[in-house]
GROMACS .gro file of C-alpha atoms in nm:
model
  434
    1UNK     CA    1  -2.672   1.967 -10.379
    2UNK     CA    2  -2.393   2.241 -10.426
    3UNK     CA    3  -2.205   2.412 -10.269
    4UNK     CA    4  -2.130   2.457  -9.887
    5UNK     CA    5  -2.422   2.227  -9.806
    6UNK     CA    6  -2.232   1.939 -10.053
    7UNK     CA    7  -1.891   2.042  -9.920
    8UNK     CA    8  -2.042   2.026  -9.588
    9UNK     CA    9  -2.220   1.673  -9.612
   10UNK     CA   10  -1.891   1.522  -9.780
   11UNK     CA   11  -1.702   1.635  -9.421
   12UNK     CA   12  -1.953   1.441  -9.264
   13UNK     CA   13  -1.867   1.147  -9.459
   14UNK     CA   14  -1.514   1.171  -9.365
   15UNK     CA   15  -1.551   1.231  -8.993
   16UNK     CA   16  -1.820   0.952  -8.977
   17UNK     CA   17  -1.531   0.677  -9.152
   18UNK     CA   18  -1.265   0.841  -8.870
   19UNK     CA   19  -1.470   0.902  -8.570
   20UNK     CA   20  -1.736   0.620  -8.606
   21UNK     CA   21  -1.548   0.336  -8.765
   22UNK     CA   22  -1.644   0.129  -8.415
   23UNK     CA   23  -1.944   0.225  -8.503
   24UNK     CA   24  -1.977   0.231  -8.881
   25UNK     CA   25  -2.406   0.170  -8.905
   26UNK     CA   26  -2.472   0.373  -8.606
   27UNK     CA   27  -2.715   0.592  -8.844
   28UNK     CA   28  -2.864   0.311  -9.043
   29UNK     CA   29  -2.948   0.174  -8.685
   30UNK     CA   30  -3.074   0.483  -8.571
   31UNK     CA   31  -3.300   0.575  -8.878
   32UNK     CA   32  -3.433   0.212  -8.872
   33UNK     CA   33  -3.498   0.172  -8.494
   34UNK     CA   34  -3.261  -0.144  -8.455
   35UNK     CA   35  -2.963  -0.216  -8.276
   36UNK     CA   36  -2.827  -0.051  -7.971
   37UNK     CA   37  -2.928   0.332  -7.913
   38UNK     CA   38  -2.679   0.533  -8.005
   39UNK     CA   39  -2.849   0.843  -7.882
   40UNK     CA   40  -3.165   0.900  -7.644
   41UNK     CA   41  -3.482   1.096  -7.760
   42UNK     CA   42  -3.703   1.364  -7.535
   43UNK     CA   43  -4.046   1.526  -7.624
   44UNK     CA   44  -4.244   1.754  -7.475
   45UNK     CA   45  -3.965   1.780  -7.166
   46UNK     CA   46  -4.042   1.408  -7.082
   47UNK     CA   47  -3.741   1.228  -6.960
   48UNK     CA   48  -3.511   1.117  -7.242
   49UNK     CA   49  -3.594   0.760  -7.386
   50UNK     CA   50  -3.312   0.568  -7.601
   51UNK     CA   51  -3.345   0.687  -7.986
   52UNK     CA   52  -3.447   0.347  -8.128
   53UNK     CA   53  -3.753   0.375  -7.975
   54UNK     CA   54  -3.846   0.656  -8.205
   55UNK     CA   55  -3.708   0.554  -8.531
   56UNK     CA   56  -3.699   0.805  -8.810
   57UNK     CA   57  -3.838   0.578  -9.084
   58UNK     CA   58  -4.182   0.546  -8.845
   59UNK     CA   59  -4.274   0.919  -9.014
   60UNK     CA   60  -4.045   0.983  -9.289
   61UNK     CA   61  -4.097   0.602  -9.418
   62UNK     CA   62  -3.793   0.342  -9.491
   63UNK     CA   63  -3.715   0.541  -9.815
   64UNK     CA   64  -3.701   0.863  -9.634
   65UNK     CA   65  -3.940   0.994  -9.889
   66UNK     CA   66  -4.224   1.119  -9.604
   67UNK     CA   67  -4.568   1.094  -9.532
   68UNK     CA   68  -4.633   0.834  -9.278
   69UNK     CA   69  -4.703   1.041  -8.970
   70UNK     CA   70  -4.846   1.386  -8.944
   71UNK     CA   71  -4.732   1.455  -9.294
   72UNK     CA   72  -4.373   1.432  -9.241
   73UNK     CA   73  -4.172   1.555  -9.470
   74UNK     CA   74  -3.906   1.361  -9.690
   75UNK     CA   75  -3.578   1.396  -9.540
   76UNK     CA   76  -3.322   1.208  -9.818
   77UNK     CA   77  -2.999   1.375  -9.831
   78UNK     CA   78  -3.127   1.507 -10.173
   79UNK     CA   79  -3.463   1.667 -10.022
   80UNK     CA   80  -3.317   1.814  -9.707
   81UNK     CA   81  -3.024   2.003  -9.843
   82UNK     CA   82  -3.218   2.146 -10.147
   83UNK     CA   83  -3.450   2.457 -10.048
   84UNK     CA   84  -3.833   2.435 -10.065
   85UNK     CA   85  -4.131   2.720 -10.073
   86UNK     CA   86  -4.142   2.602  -9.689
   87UNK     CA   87  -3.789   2.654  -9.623
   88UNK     CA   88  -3.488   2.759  -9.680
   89UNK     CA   89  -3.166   2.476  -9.756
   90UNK     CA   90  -3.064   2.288  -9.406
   91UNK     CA   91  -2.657   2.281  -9.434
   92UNK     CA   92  -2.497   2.047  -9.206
   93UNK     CA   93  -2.493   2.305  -8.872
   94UNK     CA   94  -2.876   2.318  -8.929
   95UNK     CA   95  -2.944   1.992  -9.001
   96UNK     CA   96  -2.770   1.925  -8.668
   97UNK     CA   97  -2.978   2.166  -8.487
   98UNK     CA   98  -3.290   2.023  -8.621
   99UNK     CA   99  -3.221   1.716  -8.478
  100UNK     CA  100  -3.112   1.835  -8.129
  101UNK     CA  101  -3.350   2.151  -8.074
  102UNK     CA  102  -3.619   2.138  -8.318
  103UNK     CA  103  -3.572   2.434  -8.530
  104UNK     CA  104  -3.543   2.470  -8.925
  105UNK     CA  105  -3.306   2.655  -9.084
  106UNK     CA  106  -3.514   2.974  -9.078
  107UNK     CA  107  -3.570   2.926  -8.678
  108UNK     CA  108  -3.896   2.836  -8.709
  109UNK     CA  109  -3.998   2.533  -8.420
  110UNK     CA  110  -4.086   2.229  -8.649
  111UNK     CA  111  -4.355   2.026  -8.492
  112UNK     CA  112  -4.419   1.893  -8.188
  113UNK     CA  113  -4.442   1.533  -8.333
  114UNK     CA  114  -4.031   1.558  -8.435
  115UNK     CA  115  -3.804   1.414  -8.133
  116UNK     CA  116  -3.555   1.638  -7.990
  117UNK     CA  117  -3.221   1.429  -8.031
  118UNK     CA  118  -2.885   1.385  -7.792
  119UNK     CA  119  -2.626   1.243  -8.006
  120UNK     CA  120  -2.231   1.281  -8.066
  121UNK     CA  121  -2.106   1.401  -8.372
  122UNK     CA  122  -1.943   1.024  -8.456
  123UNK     CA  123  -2.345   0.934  -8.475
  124UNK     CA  124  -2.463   1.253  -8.610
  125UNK     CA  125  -2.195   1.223  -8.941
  126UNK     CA  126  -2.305   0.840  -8.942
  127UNK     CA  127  -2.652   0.946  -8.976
  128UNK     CA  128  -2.630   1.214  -9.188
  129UNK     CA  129  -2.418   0.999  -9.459
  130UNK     CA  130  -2.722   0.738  -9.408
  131UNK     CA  131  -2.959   0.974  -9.550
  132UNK     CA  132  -2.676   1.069  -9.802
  133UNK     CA  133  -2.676   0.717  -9.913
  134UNK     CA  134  -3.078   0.636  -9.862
  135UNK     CA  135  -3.185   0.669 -10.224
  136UNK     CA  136  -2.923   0.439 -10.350
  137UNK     CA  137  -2.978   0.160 -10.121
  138UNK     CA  138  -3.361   0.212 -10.121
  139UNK     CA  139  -3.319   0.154 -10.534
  140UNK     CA  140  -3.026  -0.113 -10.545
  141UNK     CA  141  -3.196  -0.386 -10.780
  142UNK     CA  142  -3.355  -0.151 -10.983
  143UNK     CA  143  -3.188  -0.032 -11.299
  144UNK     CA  144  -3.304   0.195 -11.609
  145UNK     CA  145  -3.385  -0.127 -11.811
  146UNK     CA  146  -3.430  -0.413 -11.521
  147UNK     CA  147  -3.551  -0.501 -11.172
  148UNK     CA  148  -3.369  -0.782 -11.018
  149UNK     CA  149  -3.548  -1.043 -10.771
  150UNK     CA  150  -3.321  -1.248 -10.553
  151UNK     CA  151  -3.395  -1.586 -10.409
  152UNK     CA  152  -3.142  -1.710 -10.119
  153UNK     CA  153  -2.969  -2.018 -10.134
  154UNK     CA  154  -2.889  -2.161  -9.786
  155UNK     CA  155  -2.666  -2.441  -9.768
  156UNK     CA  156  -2.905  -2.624  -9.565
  157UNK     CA  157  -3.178  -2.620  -9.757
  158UNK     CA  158  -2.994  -2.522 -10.119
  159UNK     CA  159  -3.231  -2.780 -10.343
  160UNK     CA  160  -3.560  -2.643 -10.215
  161UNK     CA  161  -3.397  -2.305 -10.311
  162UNK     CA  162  -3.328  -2.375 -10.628
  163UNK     CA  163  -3.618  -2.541 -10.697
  164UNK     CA  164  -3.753  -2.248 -10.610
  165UNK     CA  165  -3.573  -2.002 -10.802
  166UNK     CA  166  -3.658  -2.190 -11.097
  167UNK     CA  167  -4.018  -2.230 -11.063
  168UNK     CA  168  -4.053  -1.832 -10.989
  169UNK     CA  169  -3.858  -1.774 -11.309
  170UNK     CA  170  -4.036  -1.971 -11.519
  171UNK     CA  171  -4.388  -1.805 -11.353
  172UNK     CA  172  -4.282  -1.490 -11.421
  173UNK     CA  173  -4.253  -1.610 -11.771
  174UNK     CA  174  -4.557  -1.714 -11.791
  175UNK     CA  175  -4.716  -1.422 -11.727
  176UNK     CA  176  -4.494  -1.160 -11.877
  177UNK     CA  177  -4.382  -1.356 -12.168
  178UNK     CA  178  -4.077  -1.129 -12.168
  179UNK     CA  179  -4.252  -0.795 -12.159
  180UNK     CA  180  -4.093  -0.533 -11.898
  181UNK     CA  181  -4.303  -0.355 -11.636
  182UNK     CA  182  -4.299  -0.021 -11.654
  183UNK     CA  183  -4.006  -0.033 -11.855
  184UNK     CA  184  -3.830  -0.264 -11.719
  185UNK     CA  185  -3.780  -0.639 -11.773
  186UNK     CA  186  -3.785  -0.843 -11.427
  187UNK     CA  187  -3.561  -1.103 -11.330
  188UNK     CA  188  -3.444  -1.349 -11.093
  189UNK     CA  189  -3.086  -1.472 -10.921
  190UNK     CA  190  -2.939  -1.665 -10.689
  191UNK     CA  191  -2.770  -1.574 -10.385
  192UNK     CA  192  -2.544  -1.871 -10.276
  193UNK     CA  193  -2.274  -1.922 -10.044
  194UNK     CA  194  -2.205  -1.871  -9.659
  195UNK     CA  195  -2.453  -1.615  -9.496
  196UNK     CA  196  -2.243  -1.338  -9.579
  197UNK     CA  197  -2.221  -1.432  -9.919
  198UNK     CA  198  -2.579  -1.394  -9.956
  199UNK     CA  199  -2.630  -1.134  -9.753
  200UNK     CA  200  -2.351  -0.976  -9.938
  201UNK     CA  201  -2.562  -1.070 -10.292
  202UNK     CA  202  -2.843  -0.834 -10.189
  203UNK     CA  203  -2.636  -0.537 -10.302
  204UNK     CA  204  -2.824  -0.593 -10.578
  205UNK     CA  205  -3.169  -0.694 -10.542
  206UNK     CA  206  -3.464  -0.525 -10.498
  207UNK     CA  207  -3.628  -0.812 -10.258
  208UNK     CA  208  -3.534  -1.118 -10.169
  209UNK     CA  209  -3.865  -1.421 -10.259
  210UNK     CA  210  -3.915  -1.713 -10.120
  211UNK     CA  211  -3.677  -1.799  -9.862
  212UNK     CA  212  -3.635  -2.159  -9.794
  213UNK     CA  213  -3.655  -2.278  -9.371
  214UNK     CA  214  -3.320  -2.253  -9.300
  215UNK     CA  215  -3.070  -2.272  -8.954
  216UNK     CA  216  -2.826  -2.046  -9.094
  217UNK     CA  217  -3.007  -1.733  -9.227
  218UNK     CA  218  -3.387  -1.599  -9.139
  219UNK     CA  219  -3.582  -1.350  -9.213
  220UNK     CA  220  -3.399  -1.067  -8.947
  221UNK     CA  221  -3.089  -1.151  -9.098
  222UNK     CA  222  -3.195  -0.964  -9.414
  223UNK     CA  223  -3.450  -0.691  -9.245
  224UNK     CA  224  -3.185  -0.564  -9.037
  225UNK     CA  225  -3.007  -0.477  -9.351
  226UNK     CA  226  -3.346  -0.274  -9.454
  227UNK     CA  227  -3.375  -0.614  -9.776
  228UNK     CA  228  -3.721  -0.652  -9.768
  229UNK     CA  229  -3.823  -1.025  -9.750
  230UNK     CA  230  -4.157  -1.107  -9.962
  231UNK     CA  231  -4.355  -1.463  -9.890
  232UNK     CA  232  -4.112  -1.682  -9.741
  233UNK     CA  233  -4.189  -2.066  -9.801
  234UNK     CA  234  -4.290  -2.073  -9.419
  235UNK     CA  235  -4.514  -1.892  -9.220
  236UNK     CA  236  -4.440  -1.559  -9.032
  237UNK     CA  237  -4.393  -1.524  -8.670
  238UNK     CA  238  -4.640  -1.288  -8.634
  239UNK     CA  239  -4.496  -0.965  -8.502
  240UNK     CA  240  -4.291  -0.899  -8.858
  241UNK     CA  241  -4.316  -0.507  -8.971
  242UNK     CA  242  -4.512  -0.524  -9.265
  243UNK     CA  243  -4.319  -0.212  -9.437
  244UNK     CA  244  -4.040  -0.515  -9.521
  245UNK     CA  245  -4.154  -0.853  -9.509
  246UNK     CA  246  -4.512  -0.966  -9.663
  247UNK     CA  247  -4.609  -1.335  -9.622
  248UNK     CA  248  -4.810  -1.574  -9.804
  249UNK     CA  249  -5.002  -1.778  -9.564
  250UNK     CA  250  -5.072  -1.733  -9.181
  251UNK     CA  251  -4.828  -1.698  -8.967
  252UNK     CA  252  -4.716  -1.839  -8.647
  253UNK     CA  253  -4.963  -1.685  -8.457
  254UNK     CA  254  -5.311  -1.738  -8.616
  255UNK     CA  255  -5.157  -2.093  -8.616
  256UNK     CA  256  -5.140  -2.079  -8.270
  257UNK     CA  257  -5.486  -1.910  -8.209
  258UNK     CA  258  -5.661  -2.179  -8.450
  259UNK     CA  259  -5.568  -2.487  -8.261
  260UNK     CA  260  -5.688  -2.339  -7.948
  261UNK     CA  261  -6.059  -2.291  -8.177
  262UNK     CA  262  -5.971  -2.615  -8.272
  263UNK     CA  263  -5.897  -2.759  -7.914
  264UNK     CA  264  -6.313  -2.612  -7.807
  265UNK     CA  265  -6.437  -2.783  -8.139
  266UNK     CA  266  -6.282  -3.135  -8.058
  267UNK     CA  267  -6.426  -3.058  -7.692
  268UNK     CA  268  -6.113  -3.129  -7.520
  269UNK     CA  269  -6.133  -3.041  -7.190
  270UNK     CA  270  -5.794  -3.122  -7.066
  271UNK     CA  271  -5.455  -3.142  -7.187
  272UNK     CA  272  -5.111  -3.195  -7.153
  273UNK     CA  273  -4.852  -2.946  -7.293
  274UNK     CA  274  -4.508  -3.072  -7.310
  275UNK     CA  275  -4.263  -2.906  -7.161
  276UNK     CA  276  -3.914  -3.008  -7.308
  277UNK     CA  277  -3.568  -2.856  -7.333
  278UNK     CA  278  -3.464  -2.722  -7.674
  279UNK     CA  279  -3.822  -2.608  -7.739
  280UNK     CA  280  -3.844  -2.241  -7.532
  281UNK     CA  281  -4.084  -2.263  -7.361
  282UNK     CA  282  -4.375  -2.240  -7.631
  283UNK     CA  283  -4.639  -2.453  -7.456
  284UNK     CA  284  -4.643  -2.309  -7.119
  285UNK     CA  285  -4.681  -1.980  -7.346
  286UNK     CA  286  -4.955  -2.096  -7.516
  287UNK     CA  287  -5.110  -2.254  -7.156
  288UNK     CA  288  -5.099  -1.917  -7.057
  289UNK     CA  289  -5.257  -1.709  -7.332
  290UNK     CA  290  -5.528  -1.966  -7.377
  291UNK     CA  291  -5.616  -2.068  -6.998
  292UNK     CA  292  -5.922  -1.851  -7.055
  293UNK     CA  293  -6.059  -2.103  -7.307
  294UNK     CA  294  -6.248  -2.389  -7.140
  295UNK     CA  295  -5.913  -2.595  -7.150
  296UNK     CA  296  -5.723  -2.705  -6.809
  297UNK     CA  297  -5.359  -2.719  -6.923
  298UNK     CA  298  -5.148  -2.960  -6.766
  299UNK     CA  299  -4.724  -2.902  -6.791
  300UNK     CA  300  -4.529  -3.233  -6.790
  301UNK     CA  301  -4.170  -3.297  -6.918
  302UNK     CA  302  -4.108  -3.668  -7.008
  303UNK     CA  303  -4.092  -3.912  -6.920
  304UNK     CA  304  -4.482  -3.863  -6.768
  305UNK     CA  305  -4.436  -3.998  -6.422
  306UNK     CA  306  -4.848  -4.159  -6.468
  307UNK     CA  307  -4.951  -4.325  -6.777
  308UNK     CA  308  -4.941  -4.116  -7.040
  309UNK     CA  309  -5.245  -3.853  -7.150
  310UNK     CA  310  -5.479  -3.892  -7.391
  311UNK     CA  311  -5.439  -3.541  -7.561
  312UNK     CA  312  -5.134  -3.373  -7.568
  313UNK     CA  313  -4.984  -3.036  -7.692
  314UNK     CA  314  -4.638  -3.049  -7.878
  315UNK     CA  315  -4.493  -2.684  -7.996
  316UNK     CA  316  -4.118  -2.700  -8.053
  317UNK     CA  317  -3.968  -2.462  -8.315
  318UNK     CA  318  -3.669  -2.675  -8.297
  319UNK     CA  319  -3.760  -2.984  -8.524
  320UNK     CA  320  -3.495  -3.207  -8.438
  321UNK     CA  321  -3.573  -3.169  -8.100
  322UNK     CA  322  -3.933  -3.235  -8.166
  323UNK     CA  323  -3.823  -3.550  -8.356
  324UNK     CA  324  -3.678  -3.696  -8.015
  325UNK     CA  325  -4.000  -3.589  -7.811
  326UNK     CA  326  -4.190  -3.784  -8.079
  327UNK     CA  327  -3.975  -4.112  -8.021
  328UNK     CA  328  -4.047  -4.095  -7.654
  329UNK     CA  329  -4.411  -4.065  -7.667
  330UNK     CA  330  -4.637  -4.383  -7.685
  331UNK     CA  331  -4.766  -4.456  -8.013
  332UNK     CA  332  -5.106  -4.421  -8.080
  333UNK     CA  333  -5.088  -4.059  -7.915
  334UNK     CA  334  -5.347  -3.786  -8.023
  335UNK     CA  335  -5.034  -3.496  -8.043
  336UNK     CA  336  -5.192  -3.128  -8.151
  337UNK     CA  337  -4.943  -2.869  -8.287
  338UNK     CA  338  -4.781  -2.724  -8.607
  339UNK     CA  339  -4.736  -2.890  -8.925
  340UNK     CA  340  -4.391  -2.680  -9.001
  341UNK     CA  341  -4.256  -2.876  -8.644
  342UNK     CA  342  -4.362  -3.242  -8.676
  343UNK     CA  343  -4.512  -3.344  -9.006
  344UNK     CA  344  -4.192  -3.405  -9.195
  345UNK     CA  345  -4.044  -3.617  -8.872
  346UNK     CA  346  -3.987  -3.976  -8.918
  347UNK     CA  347  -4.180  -4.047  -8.600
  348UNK     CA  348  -4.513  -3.880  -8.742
  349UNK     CA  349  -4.568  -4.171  -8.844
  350UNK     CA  350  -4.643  -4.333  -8.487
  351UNK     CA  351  -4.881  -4.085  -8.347
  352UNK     CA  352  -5.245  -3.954  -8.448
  353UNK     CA  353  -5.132  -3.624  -8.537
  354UNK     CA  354  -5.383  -3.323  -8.553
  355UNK     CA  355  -5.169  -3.003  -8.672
  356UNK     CA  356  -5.261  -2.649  -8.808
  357UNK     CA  357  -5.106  -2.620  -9.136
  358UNK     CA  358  -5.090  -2.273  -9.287
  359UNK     CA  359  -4.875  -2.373  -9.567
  360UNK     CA  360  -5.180  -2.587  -9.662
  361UNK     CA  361  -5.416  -2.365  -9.813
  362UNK     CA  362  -5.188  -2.309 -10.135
  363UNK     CA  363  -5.223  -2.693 -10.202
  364UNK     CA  364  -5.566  -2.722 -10.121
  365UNK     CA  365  -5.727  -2.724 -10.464
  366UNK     CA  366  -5.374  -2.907 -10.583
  367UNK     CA  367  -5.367  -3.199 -10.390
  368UNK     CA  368  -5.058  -3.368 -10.628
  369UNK     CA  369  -4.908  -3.004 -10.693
  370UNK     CA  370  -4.522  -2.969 -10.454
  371UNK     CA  371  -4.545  -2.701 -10.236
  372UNK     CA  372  -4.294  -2.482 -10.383
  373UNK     CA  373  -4.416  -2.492 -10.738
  374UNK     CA  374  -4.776  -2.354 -10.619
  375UNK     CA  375  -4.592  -2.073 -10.363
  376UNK     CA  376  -4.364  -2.000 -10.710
  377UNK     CA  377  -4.685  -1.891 -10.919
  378UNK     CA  378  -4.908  -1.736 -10.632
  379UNK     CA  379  -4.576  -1.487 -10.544
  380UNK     CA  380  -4.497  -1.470 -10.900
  381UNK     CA  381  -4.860  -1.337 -10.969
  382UNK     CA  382  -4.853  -1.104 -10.671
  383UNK     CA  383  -4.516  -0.957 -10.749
  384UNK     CA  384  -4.653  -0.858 -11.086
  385UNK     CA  385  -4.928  -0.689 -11.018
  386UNK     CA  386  -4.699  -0.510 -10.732
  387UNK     CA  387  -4.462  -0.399 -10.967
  388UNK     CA  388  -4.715  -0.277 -11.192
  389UNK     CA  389  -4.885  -0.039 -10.921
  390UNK     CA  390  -4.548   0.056 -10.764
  391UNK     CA  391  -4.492   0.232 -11.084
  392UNK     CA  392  -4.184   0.355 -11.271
  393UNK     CA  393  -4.049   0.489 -10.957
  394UNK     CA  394  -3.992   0.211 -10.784
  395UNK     CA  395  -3.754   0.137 -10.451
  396UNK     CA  396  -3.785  -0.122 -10.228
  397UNK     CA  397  -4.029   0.000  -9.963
  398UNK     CA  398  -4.260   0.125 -10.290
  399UNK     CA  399  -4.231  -0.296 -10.364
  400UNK     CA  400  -4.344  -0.364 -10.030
  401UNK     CA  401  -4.604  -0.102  -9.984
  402UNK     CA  402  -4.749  -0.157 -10.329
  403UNK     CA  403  -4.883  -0.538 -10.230
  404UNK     CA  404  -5.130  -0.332 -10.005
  405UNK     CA  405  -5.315  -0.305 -10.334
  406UNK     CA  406  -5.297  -0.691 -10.458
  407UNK     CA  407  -5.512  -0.975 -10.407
  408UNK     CA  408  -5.540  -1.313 -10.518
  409UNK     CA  409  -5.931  -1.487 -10.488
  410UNK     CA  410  -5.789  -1.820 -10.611
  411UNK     CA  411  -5.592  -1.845 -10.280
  412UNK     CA  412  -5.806  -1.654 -10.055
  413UNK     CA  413  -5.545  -1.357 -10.000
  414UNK     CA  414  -5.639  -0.992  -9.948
  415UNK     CA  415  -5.343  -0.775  -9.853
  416UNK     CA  416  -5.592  -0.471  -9.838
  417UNK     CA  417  -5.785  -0.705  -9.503
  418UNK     CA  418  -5.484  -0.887  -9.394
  419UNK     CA  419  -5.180  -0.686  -9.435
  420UNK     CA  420  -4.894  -0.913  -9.348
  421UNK     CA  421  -5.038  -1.189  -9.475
  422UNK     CA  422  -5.335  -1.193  -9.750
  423UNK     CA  423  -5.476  -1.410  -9.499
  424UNK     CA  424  -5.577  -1.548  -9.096
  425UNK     CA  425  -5.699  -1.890  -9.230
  426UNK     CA  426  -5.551  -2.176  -9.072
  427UNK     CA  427  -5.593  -2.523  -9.238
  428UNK     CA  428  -5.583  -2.860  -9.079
  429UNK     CA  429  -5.406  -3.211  -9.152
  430UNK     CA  430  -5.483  -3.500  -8.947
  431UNK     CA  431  -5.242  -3.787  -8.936
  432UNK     CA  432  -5.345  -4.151  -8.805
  433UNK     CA  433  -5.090  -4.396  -8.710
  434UNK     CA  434  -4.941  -4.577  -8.972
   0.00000   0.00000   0.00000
């Protein structure tokens, strides 16, 4: 970049730390769809929509390098202000009236497929020092001679972290014995402290592995940051964007889908979903989606104002809220629900539990084997071969897209069938009272 075009982008910068310091991520927002709009989008002559809804990384991809959608083009600082046997250089004016109008810097009308933007110029010089910036976030972690893995430490759940850490380390020894991929040696650090402490540690990390459940820090806390998350130690809610987080089990909701299966296979014909404060509403959810299924659904908060019902549903995300629901209910109680809510309660213990377990199909052949040793090696195994397809040019969303290509037979995971995942399949544990 040289120049005008260089002179012209560095303005930008300036205005965007003057005019948009109440706004100083404005452009990341906009690029990445998140946040509040900032600016509204029209196409075609439809009436204008807010921006987020039409987020620039849907086409041009989280690294800005192109390609998703109708063979958009890359549009890093570095690509769009260099000319190209298509087109002449944009400069900051024409970048501009790309955005707003739909022209390139030669006048020609770029596709119909690129949003027509309405945005002030505090947005505008926020956005345009995004893409200035793009390539060097998209890369932080990766260095000539390393690639740096991060595993968060939450307070609340700091030994299962560490734990963690270690076992992934030592994995990745295993298998490399030292050697670098492509070049590069891979290793793993901690990120520990308050939340922004750790969020503040991904500055240099290519991914953060592993997360541990936590209270104070989930998986949105580092997506909206564009970190990609890769197999958290708990299962997925579902609706994640697979261009930045990848699990390693089912999530949330195949979990939710198998117990209604399993509900039809235990030929239970009624049952009662609790309905309790602190747990939002997740049974009369599920009452709904699956009151198609042969099931008549019953809501009751406690205490049951009859004698209490033979089958019951219990979904409560909060677990020390489904801790107190357990101590209410009668022992002996067939409860059906998630293993990540109730299994670890104290009050398990009193109840005939029958729970879909996700987490359960990495310890399936492993029956004495913890948890987070077995999730260690399977991600440590995955994240090699993704770092060896990714290549030498590797950035964070090249991570993430590259464990499209990986597999593992041994635990049943396919990211080419099940892209979020690697897998639908829902285990079960049954409990009997104790």
């Amino acid at each position: 970049m040289k120049g005008p075009a260089r002179a012209g982008l560095l303005l930008l910068l300036w205005t965007a730390a003057a005019a948009g310091s109440d706004r100083p991520d404005a452009g990341r927002d906009l690029y990445n769809g998140v946040g509040a709009a900032a600016a509204t989008v029209s196409m075609g002559g439809a009436a204008a929509l807010p921006a987020t809804r039409f987020a620039c990384r849907a086409c041009h991809g989280r690294n800005g390098a192109g390609g998703r959608e109708g063979a958009a083009p890359p549009i890093r600082a570095s690509d769009l202000f260099h000319a190209t046997l298509a087109r002449p250089a944009y400069d900051t004016a024409s970048l501009k009236r790309a955005l707003a109008e739909g022209r390139a810097p030669d006048g020609r009308v770029l596709a119909s497929l690129m949003p027509r933007y309405a945005m002030d110029d505090a947005t505008f010089a926020s956005l345009a020092a995004y893409l200035d910036r793009l390539a060097g976030l998209q890369r932080r972690g990766v260095h000539p001679r390393t690639v740096t893995l991060a595993v968060a430490v939450p307070p609340d759940n700091a030994a299962t972290a560490r734990r963690y850490a270690k076992a992934l380390g030592a994995a990745l020894d295993d298998l490399l014995g030292g050697r670098p991929v492509h070049g590069r040696t891979v290793g793993v650090t901690l990120l520990a402290g308050d939340r922004a402490a750790i969020l503040e540690g991904t500055e240099d990390a290519v991914a953060v592995v592993g997360l541990a459940p936590s209270a104070r820090i989930d998986v949105a806390a580092f997506t909206d940051r564009q970190v990609p998350v890769l197999f958290p130690l708990f299962p997925l809610d579902g609706g994640e964007d697979a261009t930045v987080v990848r699990g390693l089990m089912a999530d949330r909701q195949d979990a939710l889908a198998a117990i209604a299966a399993r509900l039809a296979s235990d030929r239970v014909t009624a049952m009662t979903a609790i309905d309790a404060p602190g747990c939002g509403g997740e049974a009369e959810g599920f009452a709904r989606r699956y009151a198609a299924t042969g099931v008549r659904y019953t809501l009751s908060a406690l205490p049951f104002s009859v004698q209490a019902p033979r089958d019951m549903l219990l979904l409560c995300p909060d677990r020390e809220a489904a801790r107190r629901i357990l101590h209410r209910l009668p022992a002996g109680s067939r409860i059906y629900g998630l293993a990540s809510e109730l299994l670890s309660s104290a009050e398990a213990g009193r109840h005939r539990l029958v729970l879909a377990a996700p987490e359960a199909l990495l310890v399936s052949r492993e029956k004495k084997a913890h948890l987070v040793d077995v999730h260690a090696a399977a991600a440590a195994r995955l994240l090699v071969s993704a770092l060896k397809s990714a290549g030498r040019n590797l950035d964070r969303t090249s991570l993430v897209a590259a464990v499209d290509a990986v597999s593992d037979p041994e635990r049943q995971l396919d990211y080419a069938a099940d892209t979020l995942n690697g897998t639908a399949f829902v285990p079960f544990i049954e409990t009997k009272p104790r």
